[in-house]
Amino acid sequence: MTPAHRSPVRVGVFGLLGSGNLGNDGSLEAVLGYLRAEHPQAAVDALCGGPEVVTARYGIPATRLHWYRGEYRTASRAGAIVAKGLGKLVDVVRTAAWVRRHDVVIVPGMGVLEATLPLRPWGFPYSLFLLCATGRLFGTRVALVGVGADTIADRPTRALVRRAARLAAYRSYRDTLSRDAMRAMGVDTSRDEVYPDLAFALPAPPAGTPSDAPGPVCVGVMDFHGGNDDRARAEEIHRRYLDGTTRFVRALAEDGRPVRLLTGDECDAPVVAAILDAVDSPLVTASGAASLADLMKEAAAADAVVATRYHNLVCALKAGTPTLALSYAAKSDALMARMGLDAYRHPAREVDADRLLEQFRALEKRSAELRRTLAERNQAAARRLDQQFTALTTALFPVADHTHAPREAP
């Protein structure tokens, strides 16, 4: 307990939180659970994309990440371009003022050091750099906790991400791939550890009731257009992904299997609508999941899951349900390997419905064995995340030091 003469530790959480991405919000939920259990006296607030949602859902004060509300919309008119440019300058002052009020700022999980989906350097990479730079300036300990990373080809984005990572006081990663990527981009990772994704710290749902009859299948879909390096063929990639996924769902329905369509971000809704319209079967329905907990419940009630989004995969694996990944990035491959299901992957950029159906049937044949494997891997993940939170306490909340303590310059 904090001594009476010492004010509570001021902890900020930072990121695209409350913005419609269930994975980001699940990572926040895991960190808030840790803070409430281990540091109940801490005063916590957020600088985030959706402050109203974060305050309503998690009960903490929150401030909007960007001064300009159209930050993530493409600016084509002169007025919008000027407003966005002005917003970048205003955000320097706003970010600095917010950071200065805190002892610690935590960036909870998320792929903040990667560009596996379309990303501009002046968007979130710039915001992350501002956070870490002002943290170093004011002696606020900035922690990148369980984050995802990948080697970035775009030079301006790579430079901002690399500098931000170097300026952070603490870094840990959600897979070895991420740590290796940061090392390859010139960051000293000798003190950085790898732990499972933070969402594995969330409570597990009750297991589904076994049945001899074929049960429901969850299919997690995504508004997928490729990554940062695929912009020239983004529409072609999307059409192929949507066509292959639709054909797969139709085949399941024709076999009499109930199908639940899952999403992980608000932007995925048009994909669900397109599949429902194309398949037109009462066996195919859309989930209204609004959190990772909801997604886990859906996965736990299913015989199997086929999913694209990273945190759809995490939820299915955490629920202990046999899972096949429509993989769009190396992070998904690494996750499946870590959980013992690396044989069950299919490329999201080239969905072949016939081949996917073969892989799905092979997955179901090994269902009992894979459920045992997942139970063992989930126990191991829980132990490692206990170690992650212990390490975080040691790094950010030293017993006798609630004052600002900047690291040496890199």
Short mmCIF file of N, CA, C and O in Angstrom, two decimals, residues 215-221 248-249 252 257-262 287 295-307 312 316 321-324 360:
data_model
loop_
_atom_site.label_atom_id
_atom_site.label_comp_id
_atom_site.label_asym_id
_atom_site.label_seq_id
_atom_site.Cartn_x
_atom_site.Cartn_y
_atom_site.Cartn_z
N GLY A 215 -21.02 -29.68 -34.88
CA GLY A 215 -21.50 -28.45 -34.29
C GLY A 215 -21.15 -27.23 -35.10
O GLY A 215 -20.69 -27.32 -36.25
N PRO A 216 -21.33 -26.05 -34.50
CA PRO A 216 -21.08 -24.80 -35.23
C PRO A 216 -19.60 -24.55 -35.51
O PRO A 216 -18.72 -25.06 -34.81
N VAL A 217 -19.38 -23.76 -36.52
CA VAL A 217 -18.03 -23.33 -36.90
C VAL A 217 -18.00 -21.81 -36.88
O VAL A 217 -18.90 -21.15 -37.42
N CYS A 218 -17.01 -21.24 -36.23
CA CYS A 218 -16.81 -19.79 -36.26
C CYS A 218 -15.83 -19.45 -37.37
O CYS A 218 -14.76 -20.07 -37.47
N VAL A 219 -16.19 -18.48 -38.19
CA VAL A 219 -15.30 -17.99 -39.25
C VAL A 219 -15.05 -16.51 -39.00
O VAL A 219 -15.97 -15.69 -39.10
N GLY A 220 -13.83 -16.18 -38.63
CA GLY A 220 -13.46 -14.79 -38.36
C GLY A 220 -13.00 -14.11 -39.63
O GLY A 220 -12.03 -14.56 -40.26
N VAL A 221 -13.69 -13.05 -40.04
CA VAL A 221 -13.37 -12.37 -41.30
C VAL A 221 -12.78 -10.99 -41.04
O VAL A 221 -12.84 -10.47 -39.93
N PHE A 248 -15.89 -20.83 -49.05
CA PHE A 248 -15.67 -21.73 -47.93
C PHE A 248 -16.89 -21.76 -47.00
O PHE A 248 -17.37 -22.82 -46.59
N VAL A 249 -17.43 -20.59 -46.68
CA VAL A 249 -18.62 -20.50 -45.83
C VAL A 249 -19.80 -21.19 -46.49
O VAL A 249 -20.57 -21.92 -45.84
N LEU A 252 -19.52 -24.95 -46.10
CA LEU A 252 -19.88 -25.39 -44.75
C LEU A 252 -21.40 -25.43 -44.59
O LEU A 252 -21.96 -26.39 -44.04
N ARG A 257 -23.60 -27.28 -41.68
CA ARG A 257 -22.92 -26.77 -40.50
C ARG A 257 -23.36 -25.33 -40.21
O ARG A 257 -23.27 -24.45 -41.09
N PRO A 258 -23.81 -25.05 -38.99
CA PRO A 258 -24.07 -23.65 -38.61
C PRO A 258 -22.75 -22.87 -38.60
O PRO A 258 -21.74 -23.36 -38.09
N VAL A 259 -22.77 -21.67 -39.14
CA VAL A 259 -21.56 -20.83 -39.23
C VAL A 259 -21.83 -19.50 -38.54
O VAL A 259 -22.84 -18.84 -38.82
N ARG A 260 -20.92 -19.10 -37.65
CA ARG A 260 -20.99 -17.78 -37.00
C ARG A 260 -19.86 -16.93 -37.55
O ARG A 260 -18.67 -17.31 -37.46
N LEU A 261 -20.20 -15.81 -38.14
CA LEU A 261 -19.19 -14.90 -38.68
C LEU A 261 -18.73 -13.95 -37.58
O LEU A 261 -19.53 -13.23 -36.98
N LEU A 262 -17.41 -13.95 -37.32
CA LEU A 262 -16.83 -13.09 -36.29
C LEU A 262 -16.04 -11.97 -36.93
O LEU A 262 -15.52 -12.11 -38.04
N SER A 287 -22.11 -12.72 -35.63
CA SER A 287 -21.96 -12.51 -34.19
C SER A 287 -21.99 -11.01 -33.89
O SER A 287 -21.51 -10.19 -34.68
N LEU A 295 -15.88 -12.75 -27.94
CA LEU A 295 -15.31 -13.59 -28.99
C LEU A 295 -14.89 -14.95 -28.42
O LEU A 295 -15.08 -15.99 -29.06
N MET A 296 -14.30 -14.93 -27.22
CA MET A 296 -13.91 -16.20 -26.61
C MET A 296 -15.11 -17.09 -26.34
O MET A 296 -15.04 -18.31 -26.52
N LYS A 297 -16.20 -16.51 -25.90
CA LYS A 297 -17.42 -17.30 -25.65
C LYS A 297 -17.93 -17.92 -26.95
O LYS A 297 -18.36 -19.08 -26.98
N GLU A 298 -17.89 -17.15 -28.03
CA GLU A 298 -18.31 -17.68 -29.33
C GLU A 298 -17.40 -18.86 -29.73
O GLU A 298 -17.88 -19.91 -30.18
N ALA A 299 -16.09 -18.68 -29.57
CA ALA A 299 -15.14 -19.71 -29.96
C ALA A 299 -15.30 -20.96 -29.10
O ALA A 299 -15.20 -22.09 -29.59
N ALA A 300 -15.54 -20.77 -27.80
CA ALA A 300 -15.68 -21.90 -26.89
C ALA A 300 -16.89 -22.75 -27.23
O ALA A 300 -16.89 -23.97 -26.98
N ALA A 301 -17.93 -22.14 -27.80
CA ALA A 301 -19.15 -22.87 -28.14
C ALA A 301 -19.06 -23.56 -29.50
O ALA A 301 -19.98 -24.28 -29.89
N ALA A 302 -17.95 -23.34 -30.23
CA ALA A 302 -17.81 -23.87 -31.58
C ALA A 302 -16.99 -25.17 -31.58
O ALA A 302 -16.19 -25.42 -30.68
N ASP A 303 -17.20 -25.98 -32.62
CA ASP A 303 -16.37 -27.17 -32.82
C ASP A 303 -14.99 -26.77 -33.32
O ASP A 303 -14.00 -27.43 -33.01
N ALA A 304 -14.94 -25.71 -34.13
CA ALA A 304 -13.67 -25.27 -34.71
C ALA A 304 -13.80 -23.80 -35.11
O ALA A 304 -14.91 -23.28 -35.25
N VAL A 305 -12.64 -23.17 -35.29
CA VAL A 305 -12.60 -21.76 -35.70
C VAL A 305 -11.65 -21.63 -36.88
O VAL A 305 -10.57 -22.22 -36.89
N VAL A 306 -12.06 -20.85 -37.86
CA VAL A 306 -11.19 -20.44 -38.97
C VAL A 306 -11.19 -18.92 -38.95
O VAL A 306 -12.24 -18.29 -39.05
N ALA A 307 -10.02 -18.30 -38.77
CA ALA A 307 -10.02 -16.84 -38.53
C ALA A 307 -8.83 -16.16 -39.17
O ALA A 307 -7.77 -16.77 -39.38
N ASN A 312 -8.64 -12.58 -33.21
CA ASN A 312 -9.61 -13.66 -33.37
C ASN A 312 -8.92 -14.99 -33.13
O ASN A 312 -9.48 -15.89 -32.46
N ALA A 316 -9.67 -17.72 -30.03
CA ALA A 316 -10.00 -19.12 -30.29
C ALA A 316 -9.02 -20.05 -29.59
O ALA A 316 -9.42 -21.06 -28.98
N THR A 321 -10.17 -24.05 -28.54
CA THR A 321 -10.90 -24.59 -29.69
C THR A 321 -9.95 -24.81 -30.87
O THR A 321 -9.17 -23.91 -31.21
N PRO A 322 -9.98 -25.97 -31.51
CA PRO A 322 -9.12 -26.20 -32.69
C PRO A 322 -9.30 -25.08 -33.71
O PRO A 322 -10.43 -24.72 -34.06
N THR A 323 -8.19 -24.55 -34.20
CA THR A 323 -8.21 -23.31 -34.97
C THR A 323 -7.35 -23.42 -36.22
O THR A 323 -6.24 -23.96 -36.17
N LEU A 324 -7.85 -22.86 -37.31
CA LEU A 324 -7.12 -22.78 -38.56
C LEU A 324 -6.96 -21.30 -38.89
O LEU A 324 -7.94 -20.56 -38.90
N PHE A 360 -9.45 -27.80 -43.19
CA PHE A 360 -10.44 -27.75 -42.12
C PHE A 360 -10.86 -29.16 -41.69
O PHE A 360 -10.97 -29.45 -40.49
#
